[in-house]
Backbone as a printed PyTorch tensor [residue, N CA C, xyz], in Angstrom:
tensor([[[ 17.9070,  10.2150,  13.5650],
         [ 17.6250,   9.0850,  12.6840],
         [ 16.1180,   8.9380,  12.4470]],

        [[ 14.8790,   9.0670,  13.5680],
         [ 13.9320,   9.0270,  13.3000],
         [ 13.4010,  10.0310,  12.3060]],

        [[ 13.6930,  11.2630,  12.4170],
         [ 13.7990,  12.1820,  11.2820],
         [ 13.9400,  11.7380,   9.9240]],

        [[ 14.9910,  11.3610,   9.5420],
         [ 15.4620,  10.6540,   8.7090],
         [ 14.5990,   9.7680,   7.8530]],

        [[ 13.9610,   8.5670,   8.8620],
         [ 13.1240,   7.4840,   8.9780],
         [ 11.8190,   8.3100,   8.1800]],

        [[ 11.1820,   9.0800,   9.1020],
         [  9.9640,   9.9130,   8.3340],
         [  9.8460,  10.8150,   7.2850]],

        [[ 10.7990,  11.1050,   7.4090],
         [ 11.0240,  11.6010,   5.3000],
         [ 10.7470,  10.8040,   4.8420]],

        [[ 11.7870,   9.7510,   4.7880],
         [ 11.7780,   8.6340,   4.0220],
         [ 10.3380,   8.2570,   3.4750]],

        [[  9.8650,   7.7160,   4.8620],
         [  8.5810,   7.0150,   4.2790],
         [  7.2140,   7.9980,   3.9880]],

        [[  7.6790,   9.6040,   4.2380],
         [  6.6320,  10.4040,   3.4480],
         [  7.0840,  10.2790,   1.7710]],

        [[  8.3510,  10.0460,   1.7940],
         [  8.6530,  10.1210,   0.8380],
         [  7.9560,   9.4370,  -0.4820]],

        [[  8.2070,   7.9110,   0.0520],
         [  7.9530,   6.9810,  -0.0790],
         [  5.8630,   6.5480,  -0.3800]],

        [[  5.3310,   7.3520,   0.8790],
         [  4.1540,   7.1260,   0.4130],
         [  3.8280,   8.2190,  -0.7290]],

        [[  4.4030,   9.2380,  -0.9330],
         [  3.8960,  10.5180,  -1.9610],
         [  4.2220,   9.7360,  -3.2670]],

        [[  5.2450,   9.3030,  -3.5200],
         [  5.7360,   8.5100,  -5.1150],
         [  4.2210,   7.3170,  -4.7520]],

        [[  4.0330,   6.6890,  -3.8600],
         [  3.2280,   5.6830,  -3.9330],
         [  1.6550,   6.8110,  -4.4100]],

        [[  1.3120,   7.3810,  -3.7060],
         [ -0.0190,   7.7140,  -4.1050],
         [  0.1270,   8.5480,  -5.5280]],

        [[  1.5150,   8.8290,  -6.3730],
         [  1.5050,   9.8280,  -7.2540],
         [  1.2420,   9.1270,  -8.4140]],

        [[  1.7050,   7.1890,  -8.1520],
         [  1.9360,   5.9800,  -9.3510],
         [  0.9830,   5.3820,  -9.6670]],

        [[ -0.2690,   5.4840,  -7.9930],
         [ -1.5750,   5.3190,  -7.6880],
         [ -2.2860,   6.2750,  -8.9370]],

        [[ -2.3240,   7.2040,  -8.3820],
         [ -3.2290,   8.5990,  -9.4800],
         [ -2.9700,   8.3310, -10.5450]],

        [[ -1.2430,   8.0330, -11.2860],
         [ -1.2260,   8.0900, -12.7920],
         [ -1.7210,   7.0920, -13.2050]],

        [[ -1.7340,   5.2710, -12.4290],
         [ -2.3570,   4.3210, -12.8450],
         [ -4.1270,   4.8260, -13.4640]],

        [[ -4.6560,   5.3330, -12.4450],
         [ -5.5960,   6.1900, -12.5000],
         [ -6.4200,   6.4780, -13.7820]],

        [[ -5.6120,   7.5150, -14.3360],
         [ -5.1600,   8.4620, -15.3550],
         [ -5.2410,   7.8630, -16.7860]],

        [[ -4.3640,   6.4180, -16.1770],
         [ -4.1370,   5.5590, -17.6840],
         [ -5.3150,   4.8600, -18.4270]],

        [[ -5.6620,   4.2830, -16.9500],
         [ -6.6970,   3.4930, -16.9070],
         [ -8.1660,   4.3240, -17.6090]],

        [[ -8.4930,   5.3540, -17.2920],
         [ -9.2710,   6.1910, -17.9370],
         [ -9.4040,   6.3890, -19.2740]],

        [[ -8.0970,   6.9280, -19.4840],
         [ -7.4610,   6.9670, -21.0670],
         [ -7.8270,   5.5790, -22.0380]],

        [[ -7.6540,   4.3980, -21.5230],
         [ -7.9380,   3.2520, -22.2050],
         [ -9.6570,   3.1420, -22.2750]],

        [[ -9.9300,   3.5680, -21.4800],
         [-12.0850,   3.2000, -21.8640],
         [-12.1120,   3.8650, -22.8580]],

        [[-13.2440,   3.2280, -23.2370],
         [-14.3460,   3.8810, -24.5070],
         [-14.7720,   5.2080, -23.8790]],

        [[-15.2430,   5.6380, -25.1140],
         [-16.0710,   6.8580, -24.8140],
         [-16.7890,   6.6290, -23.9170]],

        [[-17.9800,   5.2000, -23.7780],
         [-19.5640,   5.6230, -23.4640],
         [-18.6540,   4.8400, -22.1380]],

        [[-17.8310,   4.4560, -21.8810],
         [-17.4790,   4.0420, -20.5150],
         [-16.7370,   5.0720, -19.6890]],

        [[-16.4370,   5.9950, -20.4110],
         [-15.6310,   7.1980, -19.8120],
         [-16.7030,   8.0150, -19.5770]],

        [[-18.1610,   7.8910, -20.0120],
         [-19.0560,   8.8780, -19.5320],
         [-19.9170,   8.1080, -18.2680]],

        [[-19.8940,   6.7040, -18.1700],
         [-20.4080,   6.1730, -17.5650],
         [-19.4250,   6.8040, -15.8340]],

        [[-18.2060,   6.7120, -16.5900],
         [-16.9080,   6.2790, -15.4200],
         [-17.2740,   7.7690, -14.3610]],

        [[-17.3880,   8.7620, -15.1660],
         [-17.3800,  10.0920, -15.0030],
         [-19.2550,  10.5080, -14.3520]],

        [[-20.3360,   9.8120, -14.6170],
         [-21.2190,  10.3650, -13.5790],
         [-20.9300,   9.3970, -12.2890]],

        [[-20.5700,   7.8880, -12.4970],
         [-20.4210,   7.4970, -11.0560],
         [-19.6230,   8.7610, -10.3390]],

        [[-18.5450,   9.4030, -10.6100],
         [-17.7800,  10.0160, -10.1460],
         [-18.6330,  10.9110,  -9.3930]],

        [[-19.2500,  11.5890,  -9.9460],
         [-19.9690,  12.7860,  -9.5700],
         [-21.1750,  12.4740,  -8.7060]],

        [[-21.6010,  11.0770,  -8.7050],
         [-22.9870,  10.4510,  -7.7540],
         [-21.8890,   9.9400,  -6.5040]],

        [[-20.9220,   9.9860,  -6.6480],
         [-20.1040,   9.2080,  -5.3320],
         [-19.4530,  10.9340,  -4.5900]],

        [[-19.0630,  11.9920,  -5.4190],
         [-19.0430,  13.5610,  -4.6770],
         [-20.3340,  14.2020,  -3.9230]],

        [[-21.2410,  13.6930,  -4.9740],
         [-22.7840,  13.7500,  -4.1170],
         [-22.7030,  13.3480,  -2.7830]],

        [[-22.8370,  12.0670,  -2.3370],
         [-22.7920,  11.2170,  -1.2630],
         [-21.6820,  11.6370,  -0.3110]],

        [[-20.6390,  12.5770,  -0.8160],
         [-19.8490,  12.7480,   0.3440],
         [-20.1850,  14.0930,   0.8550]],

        [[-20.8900,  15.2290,   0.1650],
         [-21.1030,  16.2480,   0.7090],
         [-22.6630,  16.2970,   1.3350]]])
């Protein structure tokens, strides 16, 4: 049953982080241009900072 149990809730978190990403995705899609370029160097100054 615990078996069972941990599928489940891998299951469960993979659909969650997959609804996460497409929210994501959408949300992107709706900015402007000059906010999608804005959106896109934070991106790349926050990959900076992690390596």
């Amino acid at each position: 049953m615990t078996e069972e149990f941990e599928e489940n809730n891998k299951q469960k978190i993979e659909k969650f982080l997959e609804s996460k990403k497409r929210i994501r995705e959408i949300k992107f899609q709706l900015l402007s241009p000059k906010d999608k370029i804005e959106y896109l160097e934070e991106q790349k100054k926050a990959q900076r900072k992690i390596f």
